[in-house]
Coordinates of C-alpha atoms in Angstrom, one line a residue:
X13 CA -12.0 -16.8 -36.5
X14 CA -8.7 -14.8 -36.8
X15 CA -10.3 -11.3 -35.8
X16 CA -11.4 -12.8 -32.8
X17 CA -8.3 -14.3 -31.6
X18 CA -6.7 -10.9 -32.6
X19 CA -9.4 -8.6 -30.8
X20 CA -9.0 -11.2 -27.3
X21 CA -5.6 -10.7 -27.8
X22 CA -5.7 -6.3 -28.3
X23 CA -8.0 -6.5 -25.4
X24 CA -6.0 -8.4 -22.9
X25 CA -2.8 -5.6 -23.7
X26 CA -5.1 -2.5 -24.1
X27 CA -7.0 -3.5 -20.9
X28 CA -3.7 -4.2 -18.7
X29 CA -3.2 -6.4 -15.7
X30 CA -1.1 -5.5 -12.3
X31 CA 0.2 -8.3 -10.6
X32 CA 1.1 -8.5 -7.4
X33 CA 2.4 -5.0 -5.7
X34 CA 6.1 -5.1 -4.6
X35 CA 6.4 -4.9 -0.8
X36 CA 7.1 -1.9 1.0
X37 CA 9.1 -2.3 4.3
X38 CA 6.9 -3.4 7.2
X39 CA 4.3 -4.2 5.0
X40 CA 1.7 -7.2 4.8
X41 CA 1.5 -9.5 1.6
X42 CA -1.0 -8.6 -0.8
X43 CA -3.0 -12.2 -1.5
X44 CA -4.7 -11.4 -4.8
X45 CA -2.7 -12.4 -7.9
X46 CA -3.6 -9.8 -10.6
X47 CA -6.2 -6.9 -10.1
X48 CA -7.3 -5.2 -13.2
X49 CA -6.9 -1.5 -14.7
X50 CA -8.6 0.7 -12.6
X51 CA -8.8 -1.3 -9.3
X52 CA -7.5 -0.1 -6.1
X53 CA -6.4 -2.0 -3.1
X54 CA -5.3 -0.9 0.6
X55 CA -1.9 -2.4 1.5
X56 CA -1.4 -2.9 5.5
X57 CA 1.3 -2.3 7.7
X58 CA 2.5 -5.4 9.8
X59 CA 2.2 -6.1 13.1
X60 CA 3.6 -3.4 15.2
X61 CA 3.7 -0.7 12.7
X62 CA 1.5 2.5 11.8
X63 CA 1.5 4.5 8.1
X64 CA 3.2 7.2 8.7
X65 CA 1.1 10.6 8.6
X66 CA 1.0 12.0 4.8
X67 CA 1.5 8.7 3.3
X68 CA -1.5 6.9 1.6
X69 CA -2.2 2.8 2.2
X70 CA -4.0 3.2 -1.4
X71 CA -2.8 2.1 -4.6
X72 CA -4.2 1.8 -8.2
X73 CA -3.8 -0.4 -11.0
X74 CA -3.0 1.8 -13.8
X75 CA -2.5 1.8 -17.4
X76 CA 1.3 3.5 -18.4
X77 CA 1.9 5.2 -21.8
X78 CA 3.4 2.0 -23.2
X79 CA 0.0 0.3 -22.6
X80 CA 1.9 -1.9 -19.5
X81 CA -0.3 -1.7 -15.9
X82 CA 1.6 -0.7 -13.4
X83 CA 1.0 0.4 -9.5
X84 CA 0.5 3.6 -8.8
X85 CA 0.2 6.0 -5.2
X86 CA 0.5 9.3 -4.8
X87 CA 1.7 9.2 -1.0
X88 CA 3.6 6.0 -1.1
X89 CA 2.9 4.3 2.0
X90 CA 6.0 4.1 4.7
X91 CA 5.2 2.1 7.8
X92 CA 6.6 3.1 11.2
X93 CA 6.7 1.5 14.5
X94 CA 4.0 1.9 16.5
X95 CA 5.4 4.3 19.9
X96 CA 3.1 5.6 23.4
X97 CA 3.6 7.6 26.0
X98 CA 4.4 6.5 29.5
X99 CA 2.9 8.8 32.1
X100 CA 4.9 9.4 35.3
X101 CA 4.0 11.8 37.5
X102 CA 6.6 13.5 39.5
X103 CA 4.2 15.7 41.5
X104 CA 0.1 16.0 41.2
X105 CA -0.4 17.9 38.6
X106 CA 3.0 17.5 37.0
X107 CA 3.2 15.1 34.4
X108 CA 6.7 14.0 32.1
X109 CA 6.0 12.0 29.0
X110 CA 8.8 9.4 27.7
X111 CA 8.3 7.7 24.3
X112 CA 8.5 4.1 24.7
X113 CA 8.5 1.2 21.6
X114 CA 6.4 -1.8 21.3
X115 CA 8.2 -4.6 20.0

């Protein structure tokens, strides 16, 4: 009876759990309590906002040297806000860009 509440126990701290990820700015909550060792998730920007270019939306559950699971990206993801560009033409043919910001 004892090895068995010992080997549950071993294998909850060898296998790891991540809980929630902490928020980056302009980010969108993560629902899912705890994701196992090994998972991956994509985290979202909010409303208004774009991952920035070389930045990854992908993180992994991993397993640290101290047998703790911890998030892990390579790219951490930054969000910006989303921009355009307004057309005006000042003569055919001619064109002028101007970066605008959606709210």
């Amino acid at each position: 009876f004892y090895f068995i509440i010992i080997f549950l126990f071993f294998s909850y701290f060898v296998s790891g759990v991540c809980g929630k990820p902490e928020l980056a700015d302009n980010t969108v909550p993560v629902s899912d309590l705890s994701h196992n060792i090994g998972a991956s998730i994509r985290i979202q920007c909010a409303k208004g906002y774009v991952r920035k270019a070389g930045t990854s939306s992908l993180i992994r559950c991993t397993q640290q040297q101290n047998h703790n699971a911890s998030w892990h990206s390579e790219l951490p993801l930054k969000c910006i806000r989303k921009s355009c560009l307004l057309q005006r033409y000042l003569t055919p043919g001619h064109g002028m860009s101007a970066p605008c910001f959606l709210p």
